[in-house]
mmCIF file of C-alpha atoms and ligand atoms in Angstrom:
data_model
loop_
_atom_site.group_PDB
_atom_site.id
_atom_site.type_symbol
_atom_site.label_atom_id
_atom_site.label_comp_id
_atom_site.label_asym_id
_atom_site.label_seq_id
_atom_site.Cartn_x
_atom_site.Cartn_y
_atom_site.Cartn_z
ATOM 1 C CA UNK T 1298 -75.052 147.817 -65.665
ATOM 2 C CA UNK T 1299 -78.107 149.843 -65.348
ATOM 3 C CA UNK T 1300 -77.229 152.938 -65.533
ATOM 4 C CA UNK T 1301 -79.285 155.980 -66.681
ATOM 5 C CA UNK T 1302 -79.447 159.447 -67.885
ATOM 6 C CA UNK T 1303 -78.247 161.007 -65.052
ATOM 7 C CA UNK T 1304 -75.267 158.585 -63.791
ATOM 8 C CA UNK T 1305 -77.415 156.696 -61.101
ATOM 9 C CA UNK T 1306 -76.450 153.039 -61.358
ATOM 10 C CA UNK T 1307 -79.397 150.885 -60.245
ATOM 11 C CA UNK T 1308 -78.207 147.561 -58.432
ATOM 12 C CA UNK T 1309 -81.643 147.106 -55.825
ATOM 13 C CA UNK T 1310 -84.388 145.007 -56.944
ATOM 14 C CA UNK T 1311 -87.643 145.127 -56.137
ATOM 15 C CA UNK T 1312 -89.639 142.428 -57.032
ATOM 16 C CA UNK T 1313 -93.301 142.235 -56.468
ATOM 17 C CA UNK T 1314 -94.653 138.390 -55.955
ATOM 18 C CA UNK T 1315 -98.567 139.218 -55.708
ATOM 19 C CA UNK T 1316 -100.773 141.998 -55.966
ATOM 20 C CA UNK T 1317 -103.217 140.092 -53.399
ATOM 21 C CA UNK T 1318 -102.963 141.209 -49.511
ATOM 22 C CA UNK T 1319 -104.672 139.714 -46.481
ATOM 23 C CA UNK T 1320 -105.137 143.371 -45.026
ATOM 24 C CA UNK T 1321 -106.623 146.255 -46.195
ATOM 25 C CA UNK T 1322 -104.470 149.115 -44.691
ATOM 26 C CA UNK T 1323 -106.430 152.047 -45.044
ATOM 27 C CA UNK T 1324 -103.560 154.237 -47.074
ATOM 28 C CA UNK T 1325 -102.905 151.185 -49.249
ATOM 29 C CA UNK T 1326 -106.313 149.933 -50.597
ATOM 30 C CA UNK T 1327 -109.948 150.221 -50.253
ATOM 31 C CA UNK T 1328 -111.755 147.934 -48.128
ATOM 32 C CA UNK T 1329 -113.768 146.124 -51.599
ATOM 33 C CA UNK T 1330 -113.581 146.501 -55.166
ATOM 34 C CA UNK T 1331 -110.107 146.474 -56.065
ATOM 35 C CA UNK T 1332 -109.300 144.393 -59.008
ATOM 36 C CA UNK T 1333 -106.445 141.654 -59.094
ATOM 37 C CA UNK T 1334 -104.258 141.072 -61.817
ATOM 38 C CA UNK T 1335 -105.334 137.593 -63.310
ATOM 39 C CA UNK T 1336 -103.747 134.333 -62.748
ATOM 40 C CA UNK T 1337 -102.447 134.124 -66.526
ATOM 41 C CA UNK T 1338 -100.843 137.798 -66.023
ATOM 42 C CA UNK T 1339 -98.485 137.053 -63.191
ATOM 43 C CA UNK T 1340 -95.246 135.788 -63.922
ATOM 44 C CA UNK T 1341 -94.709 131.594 -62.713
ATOM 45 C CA UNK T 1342 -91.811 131.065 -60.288
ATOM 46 C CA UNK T 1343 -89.711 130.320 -63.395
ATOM 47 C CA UNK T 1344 -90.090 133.484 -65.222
ATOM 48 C CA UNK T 1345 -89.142 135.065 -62.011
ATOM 49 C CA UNK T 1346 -86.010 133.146 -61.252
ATOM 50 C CA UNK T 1347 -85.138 134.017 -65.078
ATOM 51 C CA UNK T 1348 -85.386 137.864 -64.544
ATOM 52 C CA UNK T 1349 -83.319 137.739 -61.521
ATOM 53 C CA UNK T 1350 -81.076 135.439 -63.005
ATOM 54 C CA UNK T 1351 -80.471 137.567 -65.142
ATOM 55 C CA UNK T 1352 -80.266 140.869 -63.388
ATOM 56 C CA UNK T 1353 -77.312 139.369 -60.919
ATOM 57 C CA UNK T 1354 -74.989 137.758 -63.654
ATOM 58 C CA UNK T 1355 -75.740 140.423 -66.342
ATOM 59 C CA UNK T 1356 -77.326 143.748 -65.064
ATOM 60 C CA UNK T 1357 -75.384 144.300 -61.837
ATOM 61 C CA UNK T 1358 -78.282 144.039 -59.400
ATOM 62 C CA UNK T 1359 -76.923 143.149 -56.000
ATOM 63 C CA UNK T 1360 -79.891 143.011 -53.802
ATOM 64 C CA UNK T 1361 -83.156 141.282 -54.395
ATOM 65 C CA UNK T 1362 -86.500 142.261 -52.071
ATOM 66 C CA UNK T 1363 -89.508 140.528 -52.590
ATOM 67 C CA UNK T 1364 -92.911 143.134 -51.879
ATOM 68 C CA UNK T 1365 -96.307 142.774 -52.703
ATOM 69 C CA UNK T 1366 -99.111 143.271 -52.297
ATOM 70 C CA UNK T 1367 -98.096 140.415 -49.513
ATOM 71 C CA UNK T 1368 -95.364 138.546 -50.405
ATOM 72 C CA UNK T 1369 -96.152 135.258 -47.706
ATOM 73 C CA UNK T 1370 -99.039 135.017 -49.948
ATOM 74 C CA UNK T 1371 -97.168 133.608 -52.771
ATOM 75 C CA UNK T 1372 -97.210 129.785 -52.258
ATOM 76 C CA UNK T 1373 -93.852 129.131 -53.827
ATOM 77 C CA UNK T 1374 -92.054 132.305 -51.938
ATOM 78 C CA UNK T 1375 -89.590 129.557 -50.140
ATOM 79 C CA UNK T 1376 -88.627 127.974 -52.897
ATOM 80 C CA UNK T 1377 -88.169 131.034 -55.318
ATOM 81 C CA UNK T 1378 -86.118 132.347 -52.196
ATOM 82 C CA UNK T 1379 -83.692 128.755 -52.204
ATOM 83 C CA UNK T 1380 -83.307 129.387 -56.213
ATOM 84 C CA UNK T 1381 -82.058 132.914 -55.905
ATOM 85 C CA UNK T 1382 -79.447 131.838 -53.007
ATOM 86 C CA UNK T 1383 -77.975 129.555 -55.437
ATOM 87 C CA UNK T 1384 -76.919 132.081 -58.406
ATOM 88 C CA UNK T 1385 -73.582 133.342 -58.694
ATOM 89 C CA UNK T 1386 -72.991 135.965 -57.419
ATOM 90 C CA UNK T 1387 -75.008 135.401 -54.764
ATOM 91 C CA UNK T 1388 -77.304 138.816 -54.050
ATOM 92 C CA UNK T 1389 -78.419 140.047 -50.758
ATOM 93 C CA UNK T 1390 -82.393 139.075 -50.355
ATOM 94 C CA UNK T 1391 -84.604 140.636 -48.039
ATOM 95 C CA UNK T 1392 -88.772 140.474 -47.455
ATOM 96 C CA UNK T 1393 -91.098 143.312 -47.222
ATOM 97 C CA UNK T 1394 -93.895 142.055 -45.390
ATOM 98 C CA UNK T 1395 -97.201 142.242 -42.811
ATOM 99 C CA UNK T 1396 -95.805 140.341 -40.934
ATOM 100 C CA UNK T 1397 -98.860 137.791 -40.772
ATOM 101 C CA UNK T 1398 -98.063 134.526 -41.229
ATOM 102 C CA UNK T 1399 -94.179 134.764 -40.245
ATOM 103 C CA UNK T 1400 -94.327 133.104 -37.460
ATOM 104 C CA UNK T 1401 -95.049 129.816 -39.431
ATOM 105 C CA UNK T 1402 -92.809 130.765 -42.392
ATOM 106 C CA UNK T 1403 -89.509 132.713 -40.693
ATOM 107 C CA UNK T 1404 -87.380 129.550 -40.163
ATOM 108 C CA UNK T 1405 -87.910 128.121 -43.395
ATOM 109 C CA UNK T 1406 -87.447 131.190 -45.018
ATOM 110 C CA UNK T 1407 -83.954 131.918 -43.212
ATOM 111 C CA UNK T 1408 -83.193 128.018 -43.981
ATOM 112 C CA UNK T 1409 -83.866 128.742 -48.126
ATOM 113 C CA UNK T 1410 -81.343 131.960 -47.686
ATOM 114 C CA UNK T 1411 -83.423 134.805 -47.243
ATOM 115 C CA UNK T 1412 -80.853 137.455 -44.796
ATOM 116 C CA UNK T 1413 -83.578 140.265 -43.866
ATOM 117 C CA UNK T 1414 -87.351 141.301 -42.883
ATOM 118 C CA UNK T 1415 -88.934 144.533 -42.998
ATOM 119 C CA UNK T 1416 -92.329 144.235 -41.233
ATOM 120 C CA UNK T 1417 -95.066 146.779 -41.280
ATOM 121 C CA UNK T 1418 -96.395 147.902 -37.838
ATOM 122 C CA UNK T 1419 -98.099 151.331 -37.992
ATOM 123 C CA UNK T 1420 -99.491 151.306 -34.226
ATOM 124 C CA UNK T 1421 -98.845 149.159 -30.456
ATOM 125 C CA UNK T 1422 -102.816 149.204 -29.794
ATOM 126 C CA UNK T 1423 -105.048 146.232 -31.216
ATOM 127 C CA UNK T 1424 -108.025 148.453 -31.786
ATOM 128 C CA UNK T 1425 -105.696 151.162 -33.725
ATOM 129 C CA UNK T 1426 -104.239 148.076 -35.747
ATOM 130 C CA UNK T 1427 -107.878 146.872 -36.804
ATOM 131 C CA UNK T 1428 -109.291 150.701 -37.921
ATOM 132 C CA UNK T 1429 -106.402 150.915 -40.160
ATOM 133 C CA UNK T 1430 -105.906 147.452 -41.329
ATOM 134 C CA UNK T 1431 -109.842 146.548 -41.325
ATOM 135 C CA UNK T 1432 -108.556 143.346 -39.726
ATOM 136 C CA UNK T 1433 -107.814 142.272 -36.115
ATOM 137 C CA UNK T 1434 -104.855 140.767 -36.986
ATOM 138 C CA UNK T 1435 -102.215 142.927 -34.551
ATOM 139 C CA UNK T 1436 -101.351 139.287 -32.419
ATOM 140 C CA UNK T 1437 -100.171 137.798 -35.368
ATOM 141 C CA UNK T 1438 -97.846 140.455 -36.676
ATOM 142 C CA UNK T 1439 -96.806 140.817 -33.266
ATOM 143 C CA UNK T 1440 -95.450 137.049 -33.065
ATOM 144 C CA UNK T 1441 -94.073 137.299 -36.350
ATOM 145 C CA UNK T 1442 -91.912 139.731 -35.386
ATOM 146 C CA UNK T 1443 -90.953 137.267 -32.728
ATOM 147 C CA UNK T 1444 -89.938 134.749 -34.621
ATOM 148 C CA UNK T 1445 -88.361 136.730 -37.684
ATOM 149 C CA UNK T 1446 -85.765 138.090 -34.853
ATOM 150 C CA UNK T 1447 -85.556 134.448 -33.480
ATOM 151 C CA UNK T 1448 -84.952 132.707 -36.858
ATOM 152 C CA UNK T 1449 -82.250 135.392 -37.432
ATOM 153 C CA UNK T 1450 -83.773 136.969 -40.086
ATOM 154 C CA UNK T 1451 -81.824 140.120 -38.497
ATOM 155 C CA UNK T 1452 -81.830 143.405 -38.708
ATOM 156 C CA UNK T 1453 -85.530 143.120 -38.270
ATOM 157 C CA UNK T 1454 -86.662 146.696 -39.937
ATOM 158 C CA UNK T 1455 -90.117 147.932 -38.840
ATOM 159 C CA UNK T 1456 -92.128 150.014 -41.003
ATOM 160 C CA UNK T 1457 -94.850 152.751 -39.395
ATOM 161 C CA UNK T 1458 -96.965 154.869 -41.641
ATOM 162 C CA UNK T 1459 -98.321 157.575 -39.245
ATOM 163 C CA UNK T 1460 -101.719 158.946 -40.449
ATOM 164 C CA UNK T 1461 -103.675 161.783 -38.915
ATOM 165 C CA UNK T 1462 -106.061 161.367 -36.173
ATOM 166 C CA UNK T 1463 -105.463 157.952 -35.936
ATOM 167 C CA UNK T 1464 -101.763 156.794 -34.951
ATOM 168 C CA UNK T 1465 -99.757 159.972 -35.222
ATOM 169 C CA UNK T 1466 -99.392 160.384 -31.427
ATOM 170 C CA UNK T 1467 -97.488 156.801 -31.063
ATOM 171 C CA UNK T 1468 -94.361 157.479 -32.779
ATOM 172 C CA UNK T 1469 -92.120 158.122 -29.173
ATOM 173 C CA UNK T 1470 -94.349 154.873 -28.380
ATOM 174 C CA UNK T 1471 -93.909 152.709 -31.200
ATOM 175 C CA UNK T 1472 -89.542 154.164 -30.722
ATOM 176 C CA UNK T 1473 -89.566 153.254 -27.382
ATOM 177 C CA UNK T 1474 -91.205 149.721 -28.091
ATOM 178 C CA UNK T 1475 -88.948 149.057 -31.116
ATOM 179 C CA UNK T 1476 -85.748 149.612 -28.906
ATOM 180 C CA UNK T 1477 -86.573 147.578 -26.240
ATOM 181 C CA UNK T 1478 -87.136 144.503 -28.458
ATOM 182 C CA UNK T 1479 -84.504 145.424 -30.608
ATOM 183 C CA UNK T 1480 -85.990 146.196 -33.751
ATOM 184 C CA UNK T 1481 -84.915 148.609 -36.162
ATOM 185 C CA UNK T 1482 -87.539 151.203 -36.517
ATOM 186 C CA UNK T 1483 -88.343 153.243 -39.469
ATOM 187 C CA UNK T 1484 -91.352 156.098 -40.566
ATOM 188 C CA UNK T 1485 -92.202 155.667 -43.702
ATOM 189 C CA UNK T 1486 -94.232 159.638 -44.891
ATOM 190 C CA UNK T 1487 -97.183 158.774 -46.527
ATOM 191 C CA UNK T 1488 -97.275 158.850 -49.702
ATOM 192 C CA UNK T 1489 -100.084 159.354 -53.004
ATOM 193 C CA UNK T 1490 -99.763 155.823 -54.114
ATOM 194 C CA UNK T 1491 -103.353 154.472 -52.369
ATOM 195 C CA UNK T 1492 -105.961 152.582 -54.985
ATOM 196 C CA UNK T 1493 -107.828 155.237 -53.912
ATOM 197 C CA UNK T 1494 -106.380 158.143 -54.813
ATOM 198 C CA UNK T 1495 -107.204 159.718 -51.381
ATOM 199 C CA UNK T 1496 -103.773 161.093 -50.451
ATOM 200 C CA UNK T 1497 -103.597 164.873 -49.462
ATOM 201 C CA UNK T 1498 -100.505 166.990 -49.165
ATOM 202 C CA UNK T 1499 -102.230 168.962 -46.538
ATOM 203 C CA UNK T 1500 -103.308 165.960 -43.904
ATOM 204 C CA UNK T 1501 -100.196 164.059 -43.885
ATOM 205 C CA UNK T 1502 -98.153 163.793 -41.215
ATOM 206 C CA UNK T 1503 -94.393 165.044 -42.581
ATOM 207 C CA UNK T 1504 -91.150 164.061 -41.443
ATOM 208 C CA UNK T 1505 -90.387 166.954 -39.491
ATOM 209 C CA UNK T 1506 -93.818 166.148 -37.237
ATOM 210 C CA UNK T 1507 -91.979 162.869 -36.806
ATOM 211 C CA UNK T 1508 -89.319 164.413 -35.771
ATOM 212 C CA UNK T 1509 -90.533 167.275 -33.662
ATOM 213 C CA UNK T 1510 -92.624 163.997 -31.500
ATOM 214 C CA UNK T 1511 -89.922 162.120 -31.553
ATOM 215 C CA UNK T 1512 -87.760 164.775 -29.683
ATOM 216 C CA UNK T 1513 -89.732 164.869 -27.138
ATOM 217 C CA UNK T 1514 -88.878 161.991 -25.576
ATOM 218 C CA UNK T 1515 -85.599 161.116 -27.335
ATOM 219 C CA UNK T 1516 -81.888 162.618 -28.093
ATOM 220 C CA UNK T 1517 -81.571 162.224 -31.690
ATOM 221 C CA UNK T 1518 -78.387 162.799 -32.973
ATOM 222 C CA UNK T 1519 -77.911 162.466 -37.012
ATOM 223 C CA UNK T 1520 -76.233 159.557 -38.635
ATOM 224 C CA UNK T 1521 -74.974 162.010 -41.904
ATOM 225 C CA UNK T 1522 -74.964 161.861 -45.597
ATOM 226 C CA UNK T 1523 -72.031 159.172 -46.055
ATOM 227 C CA UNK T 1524 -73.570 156.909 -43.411
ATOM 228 C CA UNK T 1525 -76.621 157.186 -45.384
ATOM 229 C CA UNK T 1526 -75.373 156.302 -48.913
ATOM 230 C CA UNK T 1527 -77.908 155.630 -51.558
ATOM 231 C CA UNK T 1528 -80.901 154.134 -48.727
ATOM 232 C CA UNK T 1529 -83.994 155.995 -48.536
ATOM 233 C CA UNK T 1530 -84.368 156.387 -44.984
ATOM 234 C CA UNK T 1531 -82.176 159.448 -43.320
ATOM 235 C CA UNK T 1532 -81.010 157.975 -39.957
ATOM 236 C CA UNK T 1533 -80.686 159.531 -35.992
ATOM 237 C CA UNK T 1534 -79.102 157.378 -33.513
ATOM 238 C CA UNK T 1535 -81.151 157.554 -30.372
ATOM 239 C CA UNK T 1536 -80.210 158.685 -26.763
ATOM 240 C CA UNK T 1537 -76.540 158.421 -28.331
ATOM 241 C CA UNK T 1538 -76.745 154.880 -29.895
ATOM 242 C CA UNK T 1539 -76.152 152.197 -30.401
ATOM 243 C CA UNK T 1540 -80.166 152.184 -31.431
ATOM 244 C CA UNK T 1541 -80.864 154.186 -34.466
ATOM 245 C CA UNK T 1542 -85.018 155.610 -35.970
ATOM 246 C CA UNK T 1543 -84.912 156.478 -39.306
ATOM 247 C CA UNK T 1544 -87.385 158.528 -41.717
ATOM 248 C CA UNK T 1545 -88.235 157.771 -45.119
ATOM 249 C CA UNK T 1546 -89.302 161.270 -46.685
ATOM 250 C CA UNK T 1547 -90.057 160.477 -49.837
ATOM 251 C CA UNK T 1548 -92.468 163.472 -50.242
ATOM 252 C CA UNK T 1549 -90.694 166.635 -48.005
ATOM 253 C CA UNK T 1550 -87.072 165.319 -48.256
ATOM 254 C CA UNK T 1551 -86.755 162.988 -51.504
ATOM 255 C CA UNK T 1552 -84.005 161.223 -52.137
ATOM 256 C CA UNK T 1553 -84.269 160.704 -55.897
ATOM 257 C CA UNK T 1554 -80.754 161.692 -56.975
ATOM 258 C CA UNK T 1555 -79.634 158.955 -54.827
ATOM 259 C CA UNK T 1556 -81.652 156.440 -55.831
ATOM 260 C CA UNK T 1557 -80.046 152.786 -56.883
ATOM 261 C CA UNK T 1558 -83.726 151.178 -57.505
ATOM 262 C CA UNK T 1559 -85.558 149.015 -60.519
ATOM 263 C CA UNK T 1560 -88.911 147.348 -59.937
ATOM 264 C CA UNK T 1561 -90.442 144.091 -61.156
ATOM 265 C CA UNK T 1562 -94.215 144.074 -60.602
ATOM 266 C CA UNK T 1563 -96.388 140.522 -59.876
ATOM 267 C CA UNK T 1564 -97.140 140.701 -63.746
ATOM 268 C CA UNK T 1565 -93.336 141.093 -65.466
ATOM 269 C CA UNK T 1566 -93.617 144.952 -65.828
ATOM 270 C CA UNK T 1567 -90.337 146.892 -65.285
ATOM 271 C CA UNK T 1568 -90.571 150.254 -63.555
ATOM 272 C CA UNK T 1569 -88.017 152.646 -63.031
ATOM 273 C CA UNK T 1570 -89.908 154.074 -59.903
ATOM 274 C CA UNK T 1571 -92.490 153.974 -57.547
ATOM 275 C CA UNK T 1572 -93.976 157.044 -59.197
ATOM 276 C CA UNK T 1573 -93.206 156.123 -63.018
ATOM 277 C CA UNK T 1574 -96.480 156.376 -65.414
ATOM 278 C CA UNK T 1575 -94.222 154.438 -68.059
ATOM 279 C CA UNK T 1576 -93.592 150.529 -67.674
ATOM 280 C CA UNK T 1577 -91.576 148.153 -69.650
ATOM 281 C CA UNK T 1578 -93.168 144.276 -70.610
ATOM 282 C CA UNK T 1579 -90.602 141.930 -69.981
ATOM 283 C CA UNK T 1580 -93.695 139.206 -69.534
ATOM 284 C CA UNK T 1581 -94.340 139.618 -73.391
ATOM 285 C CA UNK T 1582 -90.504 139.157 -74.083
ATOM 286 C CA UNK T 1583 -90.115 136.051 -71.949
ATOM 287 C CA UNK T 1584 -93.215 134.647 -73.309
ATOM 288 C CA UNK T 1585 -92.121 135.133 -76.716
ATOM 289 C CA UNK T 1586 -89.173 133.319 -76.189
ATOM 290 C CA UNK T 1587 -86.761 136.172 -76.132
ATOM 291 C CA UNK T 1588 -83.403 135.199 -75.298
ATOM 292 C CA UNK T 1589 -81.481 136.526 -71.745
ATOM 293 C CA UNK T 1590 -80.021 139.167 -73.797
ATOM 294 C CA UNK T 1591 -82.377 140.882 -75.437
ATOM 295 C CA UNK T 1592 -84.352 140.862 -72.185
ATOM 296 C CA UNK T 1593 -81.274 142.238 -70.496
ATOM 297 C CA UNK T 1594 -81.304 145.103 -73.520
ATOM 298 C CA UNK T 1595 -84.922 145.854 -72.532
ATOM 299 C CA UNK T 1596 -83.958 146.180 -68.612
ATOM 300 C CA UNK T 1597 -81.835 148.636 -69.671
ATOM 301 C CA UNK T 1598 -83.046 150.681 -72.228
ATOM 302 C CA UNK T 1599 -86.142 151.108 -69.858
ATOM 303 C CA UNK T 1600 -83.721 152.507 -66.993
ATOM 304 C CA UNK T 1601 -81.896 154.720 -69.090
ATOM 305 C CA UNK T 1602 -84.950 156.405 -69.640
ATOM 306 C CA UNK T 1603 -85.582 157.015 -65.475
ATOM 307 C CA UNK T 1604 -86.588 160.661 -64.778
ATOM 308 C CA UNK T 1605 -84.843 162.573 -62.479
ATOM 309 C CA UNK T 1606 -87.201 162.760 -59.657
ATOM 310 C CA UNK T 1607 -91.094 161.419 -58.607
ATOM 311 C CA UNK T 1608 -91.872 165.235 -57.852
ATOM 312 C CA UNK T 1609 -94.074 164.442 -55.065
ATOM 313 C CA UNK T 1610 -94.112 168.394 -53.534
ATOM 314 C CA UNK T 1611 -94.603 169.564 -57.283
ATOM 315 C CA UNK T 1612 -98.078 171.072 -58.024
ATOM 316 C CA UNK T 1613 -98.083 169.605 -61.352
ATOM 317 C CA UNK T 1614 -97.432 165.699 -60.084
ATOM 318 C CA UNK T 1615 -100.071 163.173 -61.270
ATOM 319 C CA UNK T 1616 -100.298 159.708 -59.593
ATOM 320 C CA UNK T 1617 -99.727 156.935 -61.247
ATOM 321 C CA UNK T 1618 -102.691 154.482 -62.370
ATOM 322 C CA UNK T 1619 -101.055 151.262 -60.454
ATOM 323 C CA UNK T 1620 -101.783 151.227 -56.847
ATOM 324 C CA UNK T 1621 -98.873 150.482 -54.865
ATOM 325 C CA UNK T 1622 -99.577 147.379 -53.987
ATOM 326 C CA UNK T 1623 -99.773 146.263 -57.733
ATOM 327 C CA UNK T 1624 -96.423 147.901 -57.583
ATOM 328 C CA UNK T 1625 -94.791 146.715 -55.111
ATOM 329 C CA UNK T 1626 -94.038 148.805 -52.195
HETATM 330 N N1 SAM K 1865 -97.674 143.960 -47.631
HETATM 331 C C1 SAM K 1865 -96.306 144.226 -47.307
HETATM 332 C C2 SAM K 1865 -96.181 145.234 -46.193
HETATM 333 O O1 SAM K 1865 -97.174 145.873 -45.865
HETATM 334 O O2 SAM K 1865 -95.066 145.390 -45.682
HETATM 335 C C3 SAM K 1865 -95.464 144.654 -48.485
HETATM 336 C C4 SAM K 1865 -96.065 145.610 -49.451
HETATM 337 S S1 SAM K 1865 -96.447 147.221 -48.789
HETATM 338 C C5 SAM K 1865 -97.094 148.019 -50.223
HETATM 339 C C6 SAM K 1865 -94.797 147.876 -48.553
HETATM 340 C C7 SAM K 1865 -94.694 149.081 -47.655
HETATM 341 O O3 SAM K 1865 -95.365 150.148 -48.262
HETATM 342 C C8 SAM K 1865 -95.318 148.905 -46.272
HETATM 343 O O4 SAM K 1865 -94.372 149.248 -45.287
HETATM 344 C C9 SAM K 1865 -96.470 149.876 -46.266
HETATM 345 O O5 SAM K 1865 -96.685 150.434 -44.992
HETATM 346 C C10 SAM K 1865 -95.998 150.907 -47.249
HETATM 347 N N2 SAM K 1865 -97.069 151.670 -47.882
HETATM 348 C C11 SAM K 1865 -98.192 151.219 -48.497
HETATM 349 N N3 SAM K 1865 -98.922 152.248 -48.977
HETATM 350 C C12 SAM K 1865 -98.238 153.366 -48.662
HETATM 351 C C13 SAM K 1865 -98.459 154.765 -48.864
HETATM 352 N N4 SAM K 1865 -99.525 155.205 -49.516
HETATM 353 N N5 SAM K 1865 -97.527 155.621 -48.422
HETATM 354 C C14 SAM K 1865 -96.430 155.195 -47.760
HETATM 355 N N6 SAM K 1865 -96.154 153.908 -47.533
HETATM 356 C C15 SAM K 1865 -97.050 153.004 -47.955
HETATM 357 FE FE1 SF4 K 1866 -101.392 144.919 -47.647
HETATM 358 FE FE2 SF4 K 1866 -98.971 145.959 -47.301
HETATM 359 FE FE3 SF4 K 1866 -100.906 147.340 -48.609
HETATM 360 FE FE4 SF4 K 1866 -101.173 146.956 -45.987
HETATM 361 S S1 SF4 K 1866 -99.525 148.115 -47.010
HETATM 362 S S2 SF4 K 1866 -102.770 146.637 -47.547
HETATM 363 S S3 SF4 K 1866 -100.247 144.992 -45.709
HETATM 364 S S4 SF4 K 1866 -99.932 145.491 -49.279
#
């Protein structure tokens, strides 16, 4: 298992395929200038298989999401995907994902085994979209919402970051849209994890704005803690159900001492959270021909040493050098 200091058991895995993105969303990265990790540095298709591999039959992970950066940007994502279905026990695998590029991809990716989407919307209006993308792309996340639903890729999760002066009037919008086409829609609170390092505590829009807009339009009535369980977002069923909204408050509300989370990032480092400043090279293990075990012994010596909490609302909190989308979001 990986358990750590203070009896959290992690059995989620994020793994990060690319740091590369075909958007440039505004609280994610700069529009130029942000440096890639190099070919050479990111882990093959095999190395990633491996880790999994062995995080399902020896470390107790249970679900696998692939993140970027983009994940559709990684050319072998399908067949990675088909690789993990096939280990015993099976995990749970799900896509975070722009959305760009699903409507080509969603069938084949359902076909290999994938179960779930999460797709990033943040507004319904094209010219909203392309201020805080930097790309007039809003058609083609649009369709690939379509056809993630169609392919049964299902519950389709949507993610909305709401930032000020730009979208943070659209989130009764964005909930009435998202129950209509039956999509599960979720706020995400902005969080100090952009390349560059432009996040203020003061300008972002909190979870009880969300909530304040929301209720102006809806009934929300709380799912509660056990509903909840270890997931990050805090849940309301809407006008009495059977439609739920939830928030993600990682900075006003965090949910640390629940948290069931390791990462992988695009270049074989483990992280213990989004917010860590430590990482663990499991890249330089595989490549030195370490066997499962001892990789398995680094996996979890690195989570036993998780902290207890990001501290996002402490004065003192320092953001970590990686970006998130060389994290993996
Ligand atoms: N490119 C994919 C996407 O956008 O869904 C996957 C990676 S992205 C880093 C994962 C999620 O992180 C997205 O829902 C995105 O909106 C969110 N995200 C990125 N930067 C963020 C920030 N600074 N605060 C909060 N959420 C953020
Ligand atoms: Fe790309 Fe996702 Fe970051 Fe937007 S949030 S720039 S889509 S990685």
């Amino acid at each position: 298992m990986l358990i750590d200091t203070y009896g959290r058991v992690a059995t989620d895995l994020r793994v990060s395929l690319t740091d590369r993105c075909n958007l440039r969303c505004t609280y994610c990265m700069p529009e130029e200038g942000l440096q890639w990790l190099a070919k050479p540095d990111l882990l093959t298709d095999d190395e990633i298989v491996r880790l999994i591999d062995i995080a399902v039959t020896s470390l107790g992970i249970e679900e696998v999401r692939f993140t970027g950066g983009e994940p559709l940007l990684r050319p072998g994502l399908a067949g990675i995907v088909e690789r993990v279905a096939a280990l015993e026990p099976r995990p749970q695998m799900s896509l975070t994902t722009n959305g760009i590029g699903l409507r080509r991809t969603a069938a084949a990716l359902k076909e290999a085994g994938l179960d779930r989407v999460n797709v990033s919307l943040d507004t319904l209006r094209p010219d909203v979209f392309k201020t805080l993308t930097r790309r007039d792309r809003h058609k083609d996340v649009l369709d690939g919402l379509y056809a993630a639903r169609e392919a049964g890729l299902t519950p389709v999760k949507v993610n909305s970051v709401l930032m000020p002066g730009l979208n943070d009037d659209e989130a009764p919008d964005l909930l009435a849209w998202a129950v209509e086409h039956d999509y599960e829609l979720r706020f995400i609170e902005q969080m100090p994890l952009d390349a560059q390092h432009g996040w203020k505590r003061d300008g972002m829009i909190t979870a009880g704005d969300i909530l304040t807009s929301l209720r102006t339009r809806f009934e929300l009535t709380p799912e509660g803690e056990e509903a909840r369980g270890s997931a990050p977002a805090e849940r309301w069923l809407v006008d009495g159900g059977p439609h739920r909204v939830g928030v993600i408050a990682s900075v006003t509300r965090p949910f640390c001492a629940a948290c069931d989370r390791t990462r992988l990032t695009a270049d074989g480092q483990v992280r213990t959270c989004l917010f860590a400043t430590e990482e663990t090279d499991l890249r330089a293990a595989l490549r030195s021909d370490a066997g499962d075990e001892e990789i398995a012994r680094l996996w979890k010596r690195a989570m036993w040493g998780k902290k207890a909490g990001a501290g996002l609302d402490d004065p003192t909190f320092v953001q970590p050098d990686r970006p998130m989308s060389a994290i993996g979001g």
